[in-house]
XYZ file of C-alpha atoms in Angstrom:
768
model
C -0.063 -0.108 -0.110
C 0.862 3.761 -0.149
C 1.481 5.457 3.106
C 2.011 9.615 4.150
C 4.331 9.400 6.280
C 7.475 8.056 5.807
C 8.639 6.618 9.052
C 7.805 2.773 9.692
C 5.678 2.449 12.397
C 3.698 4.709 11.250
C 3.044 2.557 8.028
C 3.328 -0.183 10.101
C -0.143 1.877 12.429
C -2.173 0.532 9.437
C -0.450 0.358 6.105
C -2.280 3.263 5.313
C -2.441 5.314 1.862
C -2.392 1.902 -0.054
C -1.279 3.885 -3.257
C 1.009 7.386 -1.986
C 3.507 7.630 -0.699
C -3.992 -6.110 34.761
C -4.117 -6.698 38.561
C -2.110 -9.795 38.106
C -3.511 -12.387 35.844
C -5.621 -15.091 36.040
C -3.557 -16.979 39.089
C -2.908 -13.500 41.080
C -6.530 -12.388 41.159
C -6.684 -9.045 43.056
C -8.716 -9.770 46.427
C -7.576 -11.824 49.139
C -10.891 -14.069 49.130
C -10.579 -14.751 44.839
C -6.444 -16.717 46.183
C -9.288 -18.942 48.542
C -11.909 -19.851 45.665
C -9.408 -19.649 42.452
C -10.976 -22.643 41.928
C -13.781 -21.434 40.462
C -12.001 -19.397 38.634
C -13.884 -20.898 35.172
C -13.137 -19.916 31.132
C -14.431 -20.485 27.567
C -10.587 -20.904 26.174
C -12.140 -24.583 24.426
C -15.352 -23.051 23.767
C -16.451 -24.930 27.167
C -16.605 -23.303 30.141
C -14.048 -25.227 32.842
C -11.887 -24.546 35.785
C -8.962 -22.574 34.709
C -6.639 -24.677 35.998
C -7.812 -27.281 34.532
C -6.860 -25.972 31.038
C -3.863 -27.040 29.511
C -3.061 -23.429 27.987
C -1.370 -20.420 29.445
C -4.722 -17.929 30.441
C -5.268 -15.074 32.222
C -7.952 -13.649 33.903
C -9.570 -10.289 34.704
C -11.759 -10.034 36.741
C -14.691 -6.773 37.285
C -13.131 -6.534 40.789
C -9.951 -5.868 39.755
C -10.619 -3.666 36.934
C -12.703 -1.586 39.174
C -9.343 -1.601 41.617
C -7.270 -0.153 39.823
C -10.176 2.887 37.911
C -8.930 0.218 34.262
C -11.215 2.111 31.506
C -8.747 0.161 28.578
C -6.142 -1.660 27.203
C -3.446 0.045 28.158
C -4.317 0.184 32.035
C -4.362 -3.054 33.063
C -1.510 -4.401 30.368
C 1.213 -4.845 32.697
C -0.574 -8.002 34.866
C -1.046 -10.183 31.972
C 2.689 -12.131 31.765
C 3.682 -11.366 28.125
C 1.043 -9.294 26.714
C 2.305 -5.746 25.375
C -0.322 -2.168 24.444
C 1.747 -0.044 22.773
C -0.960 3.197 22.544
C -1.254 5.739 19.748
C -2.273 8.322 22.308
C -6.420 7.663 22.706
C -8.008 4.695 23.609
C -8.680 2.772 20.283
C -5.546 3.839 18.979
C -4.219 0.158 20.635
C -1.558 -2.030 18.997
C -1.880 -5.590 21.134
C 1.094 -8.380 21.316
C 1.620 -11.181 22.877
C 4.931 -13.400 23.731
C 6.498 -11.025 20.860
C 4.409 -11.742 17.732
C 4.533 -7.970 16.714
C 2.445 -7.346 14.485
C 4.717 -5.738 11.287
C 1.662 -5.038 8.869
C -1.777 -3.985 9.122
C -3.265 -7.506 9.853
C -3.696 -8.163 13.858
C -1.873 -11.055 15.006
C -4.460 -11.350 18.560
C -8.061 -11.826 17.905
C -10.574 -10.601 19.524
C -13.881 -11.521 20.839
C -16.610 -10.448 23.130
C -18.481 -12.746 23.611
C -18.203 -16.154 21.102
C -18.391 -13.743 18.302
C -15.019 -12.051 16.877
C -15.317 -8.274 16.013
C -12.175 -6.186 14.097
C -11.696 -7.259 10.558
C -9.434 -10.198 9.623
C -8.179 -8.776 6.365
C -5.744 -6.510 5.582
C -7.437 -3.109 4.864
C -9.040 -2.075 7.485
C -5.729 -1.227 10.121
C -6.824 -4.302 12.477
C -3.381 -4.144 13.840
C -3.600 -0.548 14.639
C -6.634 -0.133 15.824
C -7.429 -3.372 18.385
C -11.020 -2.763 20.199
C -10.542 -1.265 23.500
C -13.662 -1.942 24.976
C -14.771 0.329 27.717
C -14.855 -1.890 30.619
C -17.675 -1.939 31.843
C -20.567 -4.072 32.225
C -18.037 -7.239 31.600
C -17.130 -9.878 33.882
C -13.793 -10.960 33.094
C -11.549 -10.257 30.312
C -9.420 -13.936 29.196
C -6.387 -13.787 27.520
C -5.119 -17.147 25.713
C -1.290 -16.678 24.990
C -0.254 -19.169 21.811
C -2.272 -19.193 18.941
C -5.560 -20.361 19.288
C -6.057 -20.752 15.079
C -8.187 -24.722 15.667
C -10.611 -22.712 17.556
C -10.687 -19.238 16.622
C -9.060 -18.782 13.284
C -7.637 -16.335 11.403
C -5.872 -13.777 13.443
C -5.429 -15.548 16.564
C -1.811 -16.245 15.278
C -0.504 -14.684 18.617
C -3.229 -15.238 20.802
C -6.920 -14.467 21.963
C -8.396 -11.327 24.445
C -11.575 -12.221 25.045
C -14.432 -10.470 26.721
C -17.243 -11.423 28.711
C -20.389 -9.597 29.405
C -22.188 -9.665 32.563
C -25.428 -12.283 31.151
C -29.575 -11.035 32.833
C -30.720 -12.417 35.906
C -33.384 -15.031 35.339
C -34.015 -14.562 39.655
C -33.988 -11.808 41.599
C -33.174 -7.824 40.728
C -30.295 -6.194 40.419
C -29.304 -2.584 40.067
C -26.455 -0.929 39.678
C -25.536 3.238 40.156
C -22.417 4.830 40.093
C -20.061 8.083 39.250
C -16.543 8.809 39.626
C -13.705 11.589 39.232
C -10.460 11.503 37.453
C -7.009 14.083 37.519
C -4.139 13.535 35.603
C -0.989 15.785 36.606
C -0.192 18.276 34.785
C -3.525 17.889 32.495
C -7.445 18.134 33.449
C -10.235 16.524 34.798
C -13.130 15.062 33.208
C -16.043 12.665 35.791
C -17.063 9.307 34.340
C -20.443 7.736 35.324
C -22.435 4.273 35.187
C -25.129 2.704 35.536
C -26.190 -1.177 34.938
C -29.674 -3.426 35.454
C -30.968 -7.136 35.554
C -34.670 -7.333 35.508
C -36.378 -10.985 35.482
C -39.542 -10.470 32.839
C -40.327 -14.069 33.476
C -38.905 -15.613 36.429
C -36.327 -17.906 36.503
C -37.043 -18.093 32.502
C -35.963 -14.289 30.922
C -33.820 -11.466 32.453
C -33.377 -8.791 30.727
C -30.063 -6.471 31.647
C -29.412 -3.095 30.749
C -26.286 -0.736 31.116
C -24.868 2.435 30.329
C -21.155 3.979 31.171
C -19.956 7.260 29.999
C -15.656 7.933 30.764
C -14.599 11.142 30.009
C -10.810 11.579 29.182
C -8.472 14.394 30.877
C -6.328 15.792 28.482
C -2.919 16.144 29.591
C -0.708 17.531 25.898
C -0.121 20.565 24.982
C 0.198 21.922 21.782
C 3.545 24.755 20.870
C 2.472 25.373 18.073
C -0.842 26.946 19.081
C -0.430 27.203 22.821
C -3.723 24.779 23.374
C -3.782 22.931 26.658
C -4.790 19.388 26.940
C -5.523 19.363 23.653
C -5.925 14.840 24.001
C -9.770 15.279 26.206
C -12.547 13.231 24.988
C -14.903 10.846 26.017
C -15.754 6.277 25.736
C -19.785 5.769 25.985
C -20.434 2.237 26.262
C -24.009 1.002 25.842
C -25.574 -1.957 26.519
C -29.310 -5.127 26.114
C -29.230 -8.016 25.885
C -31.972 -10.685 27.074
C -31.394 -14.505 28.463
C -34.134 -17.166 28.001
C -33.515 -20.024 30.411
C -35.182 -22.009 28.900
C -35.400 -26.738 29.661
C -34.827 -27.933 25.916
C -32.730 -24.623 25.075
C -31.245 -21.253 25.784
C -31.374 -18.319 23.796
C -29.592 -14.623 24.294
C -30.186 -11.396 22.349
C -27.478 -8.726 22.647
C -27.024 -5.075 20.921
C -24.072 -3.471 22.256
C -22.833 -0.419 21.243
C -19.540 1.926 22.102
C -18.216 5.069 20.935
C -14.976 6.937 21.303
C -14.242 10.114 21.228
C -11.044 12.277 21.207
C -9.762 15.561 19.653
C -6.792 15.076 19.652
C -3.489 12.400 20.599
C -1.279 11.956 23.654
C 2.456 12.957 22.189
C 5.260 14.471 23.550
C 7.448 16.023 20.462
C 10.999 15.471 21.206
C 14.994 15.942 19.818
C 15.995 13.851 16.424
C 19.164 12.950 18.212
C 18.409 13.519 21.814
C 15.270 12.213 22.585
C 14.831 14.733 24.529
C 11.734 16.615 25.108
C 12.055 20.178 22.413
C 9.463 21.810 24.377
C 8.775 20.276 27.916
C 8.102 17.142 29.004
C 3.967 17.043 27.981
C 4.044 19.226 24.736
C 3.392 18.434 20.947
C 3.669 19.974 18.179
C 1.339 19.636 15.624
C -0.132 22.232 12.827
C -2.985 20.598 11.790
C -6.239 19.206 14.267
C -5.814 14.956 14.435
C -9.686 13.997 15.936
C -10.268 10.309 16.383
C -12.896 8.975 17.002
C -14.554 5.149 16.208
C -17.590 3.631 16.600
C -19.317 0.050 16.861
C -22.395 -1.378 17.342
C -22.138 -4.911 17.925
C -25.933 -7.179 18.262
C -25.107 -10.997 19.073
C -27.529 -13.715 19.149
C -26.872 -16.946 20.701
C -28.816 -20.427 21.253
C -27.789 -23.849 23.146
C -29.951 -26.861 22.755
C -29.354 -29.333 25.388
C -30.101 -32.773 22.965
C -29.888 -34.583 25.593
C -26.581 -36.404 24.626
C -24.960 -33.572 23.270
C -25.323 -29.696 22.753
C -25.969 -27.458 19.362
C -24.486 -24.483 19.838
C -24.990 -21.097 17.424
C -23.562 -17.782 17.766
C -23.946 -15.356 15.258
C -22.976 -11.690 14.815
C -23.153 -8.144 13.209
C -20.850 -5.442 13.730
C -20.486 -2.118 12.341
C -17.604 -0.276 12.946
C -16.579 3.143 11.678
C -13.386 4.853 12.741
C -12.284 8.289 11.346
C -8.325 8.355 12.562
C -6.968 12.126 11.101
C -2.832 13.142 11.848
C -0.594 15.483 10.679
C 1.462 15.516 8.671
C 2.632 18.612 8.597
C 6.786 17.050 8.621
C 6.090 14.752 5.325
C 4.124 16.573 2.467
C 4.488 20.513 3.598
C 7.587 20.454 2.326
C 5.535 19.931 -0.672
C 4.383 23.387 -0.569
C 7.987 25.272 -1.315
C 10.418 22.408 -2.975
C 7.960 20.725 -4.746
C 5.220 23.995 -5.797
C 8.093 26.745 -5.872
C 6.568 28.676 -2.508
C 8.530 31.077 -0.379
C 7.791 28.350 2.438
C 7.056 25.078 3.449
C 2.866 24.145 4.130
C 1.120 22.964 6.567
C -0.691 19.193 5.612
C -3.046 16.585 7.434
C -4.515 12.979 6.119
C -7.441 11.698 7.087
C -8.710 7.650 7.430
C -12.025 6.886 7.640
C -12.520 2.589 7.584
C -16.035 1.224 7.099
C -16.632 -2.476 8.326
C -19.670 -4.486 7.956
C -18.857 -7.760 9.700
C -21.545 -11.103 9.774
C -20.230 -13.606 11.540
C -21.974 -17.538 11.878
C -20.475 -20.044 14.348
C -22.198 -23.883 14.481
C -21.113 -26.262 16.533
C -21.959 -29.818 18.186
C -20.372 -30.182 21.496
C -20.389 -33.680 23.626
C -21.571 -33.107 27.625
C -19.344 -32.694 29.482
C -17.551 -35.125 31.753
C -17.092 -38.131 29.754
C -13.827 -40.384 29.417
C -14.204 -38.413 25.741
C -15.527 -35.088 25.244
C -15.653 -33.808 21.774
C -16.577 -30.502 19.577
C -17.622 -30.060 15.952
C -18.136 -27.061 13.615
C -18.433 -24.730 11.179
C -17.990 -21.356 10.931
C -18.865 -18.086 8.065
C -18.076 -14.791 7.946
C -18.325 -12.197 5.600
C -16.825 -8.994 5.884
C -17.655 -5.718 3.371
C -14.973 -2.384 4.351
C -14.498 0.657 2.282
C -10.890 2.574 3.601
C -10.926 5.628 2.790
C -7.989 8.288 2.597
C -8.045 11.948 1.607
C -4.306 14.299 1.666
C -4.451 18.048 2.180
C -1.689 20.919 2.137
C -2.496 24.227 2.653
C -0.505 27.124 3.811
C 0.948 27.092 7.084
C -1.453 28.913 8.891
C -4.028 26.367 7.827
C -5.469 28.984 4.606
C -5.815 27.226 0.823
C -2.948 27.112 -1.026
C -2.412 30.940 -3.586
C -4.664 30.525 -6.979
C -3.302 27.888 -9.043
C -1.687 25.835 -6.612
C -4.357 25.009 -4.849
C -5.971 23.328 -8.243
C -2.387 22.021 -8.769
C -1.137 20.965 -5.280
C -3.479 21.304 -2.361
C -5.179 17.788 -2.704
C -2.000 15.698 -2.823
C -4.376 12.760 -2.763
C -8.536 10.655 -2.361
C -7.514 7.193 -2.327
C -10.509 4.193 -1.748
C -10.031 0.804 -1.211
C -13.786 -0.896 -1.508
C -12.430 -4.401 -0.128
C -14.670 -7.801 0.442
C -13.276 -10.552 2.860
C -15.253 -13.853 2.898
C -13.827 -17.093 5.521
C -15.190 -20.796 5.203
C -14.559 -23.452 8.024
C -14.399 -26.402 9.712
C -12.810 -28.100 13.151
C -12.971 -30.283 15.351
C -11.635 -31.084 18.599
C -10.897 -34.595 20.939
C -10.407 -34.779 24.533
C -9.447 -38.174 25.810
C -9.229 -39.157 29.424
C -7.075 -42.368 30.094
C -7.506 -42.610 34.266
C -7.983 -40.370 36.491
C -4.550 -38.555 35.979
C -3.752 -38.167 31.977
C -5.620 -36.232 29.551
C -4.618 -35.438 25.611
C -7.164 -32.237 23.636
C -6.371 -32.697 19.611
C -8.076 -29.599 17.334
C -7.646 -29.076 13.656
C -8.623 -26.610 11.288
C -9.340 -26.541 7.739
C -10.523 -22.897 6.443
C -10.551 -20.624 3.222
C -10.788 -17.473 2.712
C -11.456 -15.351 -0.655
C -10.683 -11.783 -0.955
C -10.786 -8.972 -3.314
C -10.352 -5.329 -3.068
C -9.994 -2.279 -5.623
C -7.465 0.675 -5.774
C -8.919 3.441 -6.888
C -7.786 6.593 -7.154
C -9.979 9.918 -8.436
C -7.256 12.998 -7.781
C -4.321 13.244 -6.075
C -0.565 14.619 -6.997
C 0.895 11.451 -5.313
C -0.676 8.070 -6.745
C -1.425 7.797 -10.058
C -5.210 8.032 -10.833
C -7.185 4.939 -12.074
C -8.574 1.967 -10.941
C -6.607 -1.110 -9.496
C -8.285 -4.751 -8.178
C -6.960 -7.113 -6.828
C -8.469 -10.660 -5.599
C -7.294 -13.939 -3.490
C -7.883 -17.776 -2.512
C -5.898 -19.527 0.258
C -6.920 -22.391 2.443
C -4.881 -22.913 5.166
C -4.889 -25.954 7.740
C -3.805 -25.594 11.543
C -3.587 -28.033 14.738
C -3.544 -28.495 18.398
C -2.290 -31.345 20.394
C -1.942 -30.708 24.291
C -0.929 -33.896 25.978
C -1.946 -33.492 30.177
C -0.931 -34.840 33.618
C -1.662 -34.352 36.416
C 0.289 -35.460 39.707
C -1.926 -35.107 41.986
C -4.545 -33.068 42.941
C -3.199 -29.797 42.609
C -0.617 -29.837 40.536
C -0.974 -30.560 36.244
C 2.012 -30.752 34.380
C 0.913 -30.222 30.748
C 2.787 -29.410 27.124
C 0.961 -27.718 24.073
C 1.701 -27.820 19.894
C -0.373 -25.431 18.002
C -0.287 -23.311 14.354
C -1.334 -20.667 13.974
C -2.378 -17.625 10.628
C -2.540 -14.449 10.031
C -4.537 -13.881 6.229
C -2.565 -12.780 3.322
C -4.496 -11.045 1.064
C -4.607 -9.214 -2.615
C -1.422 -6.812 -2.613
C -1.554 -2.989 -4.147
C -0.883 -2.497 -8.240
C 2.698 -1.257 -7.267
C 6.211 -1.675 -8.216
C 8.027 -4.120 -6.549
C 5.153 -5.234 -4.877
C 3.783 -8.636 -4.996
C 0.254 -9.194 -6.529
C -0.557 -11.505 -2.796
C 0.933 -11.569 -0.052
C 0.458 -14.536 1.672
C -0.283 -15.923 4.642
C 2.111 -15.532 7.788
C 2.396 -19.344 10.069
C 3.908 -20.044 12.936
C 4.439 -23.374 15.160
C 4.259 -22.624 18.609
C 5.804 -25.021 21.461
C 4.805 -25.032 25.184
C 5.317 -26.763 28.442
C 3.784 -25.776 31.913
C 2.415 -26.331 34.949
C -0.082 -24.981 36.953
C 0.142 -25.638 41.678
C -1.022 -25.098 44.579
C -0.045 -26.001 47.613
C 0.033 -25.578 51.210
C -3.595 -26.318 51.753
C -3.998 -24.203 48.555
C -2.562 -20.759 49.748
C 0.034 -20.909 47.389
C -0.806 -21.043 43.661
C 2.646 -21.214 40.825
C 1.988 -21.562 37.861
C 5.556 -21.563 35.212
C 5.437 -22.058 31.484
C 8.532 -22.263 28.803
C 7.896 -21.888 25.144
C 9.407 -21.741 21.792
C 7.581 -20.090 18.433
C 9.151 -20.434 14.986
C 7.237 -17.502 12.925
C 7.224 -17.912 9.008
C 6.417 -16.188 5.710
C 6.038 -12.631 8.292
C 4.258 -10.023 5.893
C 5.529 -7.155 6.651
C 5.138 -3.352 5.128
C 7.611 -2.259 2.796
C 8.466 1.484 2.128
C 10.568 3.923 -0.112
C 9.614 7.637 -0.075
C 6.273 7.423 1.490
C 5.245 4.817 -0.759
C 4.619 1.137 -0.124
C 2.845 -1.899 0.757
C 3.034 -5.378 2.101
C 5.636 -7.535 1.750
C 6.699 -11.565 2.811
C 10.018 -10.683 4.579
C 10.723 -14.495 6.483
C 11.209 -15.961 9.428
C 11.590 -14.990 13.098
C 11.426 -16.304 16.788
C 10.469 -15.727 20.152
C 11.842 -17.788 23.639
C 10.463 -17.215 26.564
C 9.633 -18.403 30.339
C 6.468 -16.627 32.486
C 5.845 -17.613 35.483
C 2.321 -16.078 37.906
C 2.254 -16.717 41.399
C -0.208 -16.065 44.739
C 0.898 -16.600 48.690
C -2.483 -16.069 50.400
C 0.280 -14.917 54.123
C -3.494 -14.703 55.855
C -7.286 -15.231 55.434
C -6.413 -11.459 54.883
C -3.248 -10.336 53.035
C -2.339 -11.051 49.679
C 0.560 -10.748 47.485
C 1.421 -11.990 44.018
C 4.123 -12.210 41.743
C 3.637 -12.261 37.726
C 6.900 -11.701 35.026
C 7.483 -12.355 31.969
C 11.319 -13.103 29.708
C 10.586 -12.429 25.967
C 13.897 -13.661 23.286
C 12.278 -12.868 20.017
C 13.632 -12.256 17.032
C 14.412 -12.544 13.234
C 15.937 -15.550 12.656
C 17.594 -14.301 9.481
C 17.368 -10.681 6.800
C 14.489 -10.289 5.393
C 13.431 -10.700 1.990
C 14.721 -7.853 0.335
C 12.270 -4.751 -2.288
C 13.548 -4.560 -5.353
C 11.958 -0.756 -6.610
C 12.878 0.702 -10.041
C 12.816 4.452 -10.370
C 13.659 4.197 -13.129
C 17.194 4.778 -13.762
C 18.047 3.362 -10.620
C 17.139 0.400 -8.239
C 16.598 0.574 -4.234
C 16.818 -3.263 -2.831
C 15.519 -2.218 0.513
C 15.604 -4.530 3.260
C 13.105 -3.614 6.830
C 14.535 -5.907 9.237
C 17.578 -8.015 9.408
C 19.164 -10.839 11.344
C 19.174 -10.964 14.860
C 16.739 -7.641 14.783
C 14.002 -7.945 18.091
C 10.676 -7.626 17.831
C 9.659 -4.627 17.983
C 8.337 -2.849 21.561
C 9.174 -6.820 23.056
C 11.011 -6.582 26.133
C 13.089 -9.244 27.219
C 12.102 -8.728 31.257
C 9.277 -7.355 32.303
C 7.122 -8.204 36.016
C 4.933 -6.609 38.032
C 3.993 -7.324 42.516
C 1.087 -6.738 43.700
C -0.242 -6.842 47.270
C -3.340 -6.567 49.028
C -4.851 -6.245 52.430
C -8.942 -7.250 52.677
C -10.335 -6.028 56.530
C -13.935 -4.918 58.155
C -14.657 -3.346 61.007
C -16.861 -3.782 64.012
C -19.149 -1.648 62.621
C -19.628 -3.931 59.447
C -17.177 -1.973 56.657
C -15.772 -4.122 54.864
C -12.498 -2.528 52.508
C -9.274 -3.328 51.011
C -6.179 -1.462 50.535
C -3.738 -2.171 47.831
C -1.198 -1.509 45.422
C 1.179 -3.006 41.790
C 4.479 -1.718 40.902
C 5.066 -2.552 37.508
C 9.099 -3.062 35.105
C 8.326 -3.098 31.756
C 11.962 -3.594 30.551
C 14.069 -0.889 26.974
C 12.152 -2.179 23.659
C 13.512 -1.084 20.510
C 10.276 0.493 18.205
C 11.787 -1.210 15.126
C 13.606 -3.161 13.080
C 16.670 -2.147 11.570
C 16.283 -0.677 7.764
C 19.077 -0.888 5.140
C 18.350 0.481 1.422
C 20.916 -0.398 -1.527
C 20.981 1.965 -4.812
C 21.972 -0.543 -7.017
C 21.751 -0.369 -11.233
C 18.278 -1.130 -12.539
C 18.604 -4.384 -13.265
C 22.253 -5.285 -11.792
C 21.023 -5.698 -7.896
C 25.368 -6.427 -7.913
C 26.472 -3.465 -8.742
C 26.757 -1.007 -5.430
C 26.502 2.941 -6.966
C 26.318 4.390 -3.497
C 27.006 3.232 1.097
C 23.941 1.486 2.090
C 22.238 3.254 3.862
C 21.084 1.851 7.938
C 18.740 3.121 9.384
C 18.800 1.971 13.147
C 15.979 1.628 15.312
C 14.870 3.888 17.984
C 15.887 2.311 22.282
C 12.862 3.236 24.666
C 14.670 3.232 28.101
C 12.762 0.919 30.731
C 10.426 1.952 33.359
C 8.908 1.141 36.236
C 5.539 2.558 37.862
C 3.526 2.652 41.306
C 0.108 1.658 41.335
C -2.576 2.442 44.569
C -5.281 1.827 45.212
C -8.270 1.446 48.674
C -11.799 0.628 49.271
C -14.842 0.654 51.826
C -18.133 -0.212 51.727
C -20.873 -1.832 53.679
C -24.519 -3.102 52.241
C -25.130 -1.224 49.457
C -22.481 1.170 48.992
C -18.846 1.545 48.112
C -16.076 3.721 47.570
C -13.167 3.313 45.874
C -10.166 5.586 45.803
C -6.674 4.866 43.184
C -3.582 6.633 42.006
C -1.355 5.373 39.388
C 2.016 5.926 38.512
C 1.861 7.556 42.069
C 5.342 8.544 41.665
C 4.664 10.561 38.168
C 7.387 8.647 36.144
C 8.056 9.732 32.522
C 8.384 7.233 29.639
C 7.158 6.201 26.765
C 4.929 3.589 24.913
C 5.588 4.298 21.453
C 8.476 6.827 19.330
C 8.245 6.940 15.718
C 10.716 9.932 14.002
C 9.009 12.136 11.320
C 10.632 12.848 8.462
C 10.309 14.890 5.128
C 8.500 12.744 2.316
C 10.948 14.649 0.241
C 14.156 16.332 1.225
C 14.253 12.563 3.942
C 14.906 14.948 6.667
C 14.007 14.153 10.720
C 12.994 16.862 12.307
C 11.977 15.431 15.307
C 10.485 12.143 17.532
C 6.760 11.734 18.005
C 6.420 9.681 21.263
C 3.274 8.891 23.147
C 3.860 9.046 26.490
C 2.976 6.244 29.967
C 0.006 7.750 32.132
C 0.989 10.576 34.044
C -0.243 10.519 37.457
C -3.380 9.931 38.173
C -6.121 10.749 40.351
C -9.461 8.696 40.894
C -13.115 8.988 43.325
C -15.478 6.148 42.835
C -18.668 6.117 44.585
C -21.371 2.372 43.654
C -24.800 1.947 44.892
C -26.471 -1.152 44.679
C -29.818 -2.476 45.441
């Protein structure tokens, strides 16, 4: 595709301008009482309700209570509490990139699949910026968040090559009413203040049969970034609004569920800090950015889901249907990248200002049918089929104005004012058959086997009606792929409280038709990986100590990467990488009141070889471009990260109950990208070298630590909670990207997104 920024991390954010230039993990819950009832934690990793300690895979669960304690409103707020999970926030909720176990997204396709209950959301294709626009669901009315590490291709299909992020919503009550009302205030150091409100109610419409649940939540995003260009303060404020209505029928022969969920995210601008390109020191202050053009972001998701669970006596027939519509608008300031067109190309006295607006419209239908055996027998099985269709449109509009924002003078406005208009309509259809079996041999040994055969058919068109950066015309493309994935997991129980398991599994990331561009292949193939894992899940000391350990190795091939030159680029299959690591989760109930926890991850993820080069003809010469070199670390993957937690629960003689707790999180240094090497050769003669190679090394993001504290107290129907996140006001960076001119290649600054500054919050909830 063609992108409108020369920095490769920005391209990989959404592979754009197709032609132009949490507290503790599942085994370390936040509350002491959870430690005494850990065996009741259930997950649906195998599309059955199972005890998390009986599943032979690495799974973390963040519960509703934990999310409330730390004041979580986005993925970034609880990512550190899940080992192996990395979240790169690009300055607003919804501008989010997620990776697991070092399987970073190097292209526009996501490597972690997202589900709400039994329905996938987000695009499986490569033209909707899925890797940089992961669903960042406002975590209200959410029962829990499940994170499955490692490929989940057999049950969850396309895009789950690195793992799965699953939001499990609260079900309506069919017996007994429940109502909850809450209100909160939040203040950010050096920034503004905002408020949030929430409401939830469950109402039985027919006793023990039909239940209705309704919820609404509003969270204000307190801005803290100032703009050095025009002096505006707290420019990155906004809000998140979520609403949900669900009906549930609990019948004798079958259960039905119908749910409609809507979430809206609005950001006036995005958080950022302008850094010196050489020293990486803030140019204008710790929370000051540079923007000549507005950078609003919005995302609207509407999901309607219908579920059926029919008890056939000998098994269950399950149907899960989903209809979703996602509309996203992301506008960036491209003044540095394309403002120089005004003076260097048009010959005007000074550079102009520029913006690029991306619009992503996605309509998605999914249908899954499966037959599931009853739980508890020696042989459990599942067979099913899956279908999805995506109709999508990505639109891109790049504008060039004078530096003050007014149109270019005539006739230059007609000639250069519209840099590019590009429309990328696309369709994605996938069909899959899958089967899983679980054999029990005696009381101690079990083996799980899964397989999936999938086919995807894709079509897209590259339509350019006007502009100077892209060739005018339409260029359609299509592709088809057949993909087979499998998994194998033997499990052995040494005792009732200790289980050993191994897991081998494969996963894939769909390819698709590529842009029509010299040097780019007509189709990019699926990337595939093989994952091998050995782990132990254990409890001892009268179930007061939980200790889980897993060791893994992942071999990844045909990695999809973005390759770009002078603002023009597309996707290629680069090469191979490996990721090896160890993950630890533990919990110690010192007393019935005091709980200590630790989770940690060591990940060594790097390229095995130089990525395959892309040859880009330039008339008098060829450019040979390598977008990664052997030994490069995978972007934004720290070798070591860990989080330690503590909580003390108490009660008073007056009937008050509460808790105080905290978490100390540490993230090691990371790199923002892989190494780029560029070579100039004679046309058609790659053995010549007309100039020394131009090598661009990745930027280094230093390690950081942060302390979070919380406390709560309540009695009966009310509760008051307070929290302080990043207590010490640590300054550190989540992402970095150099900002360079598309024509001159000169890097003027580095754009960085900081971690959330010190944030104070106060919440009150009433339940009746």
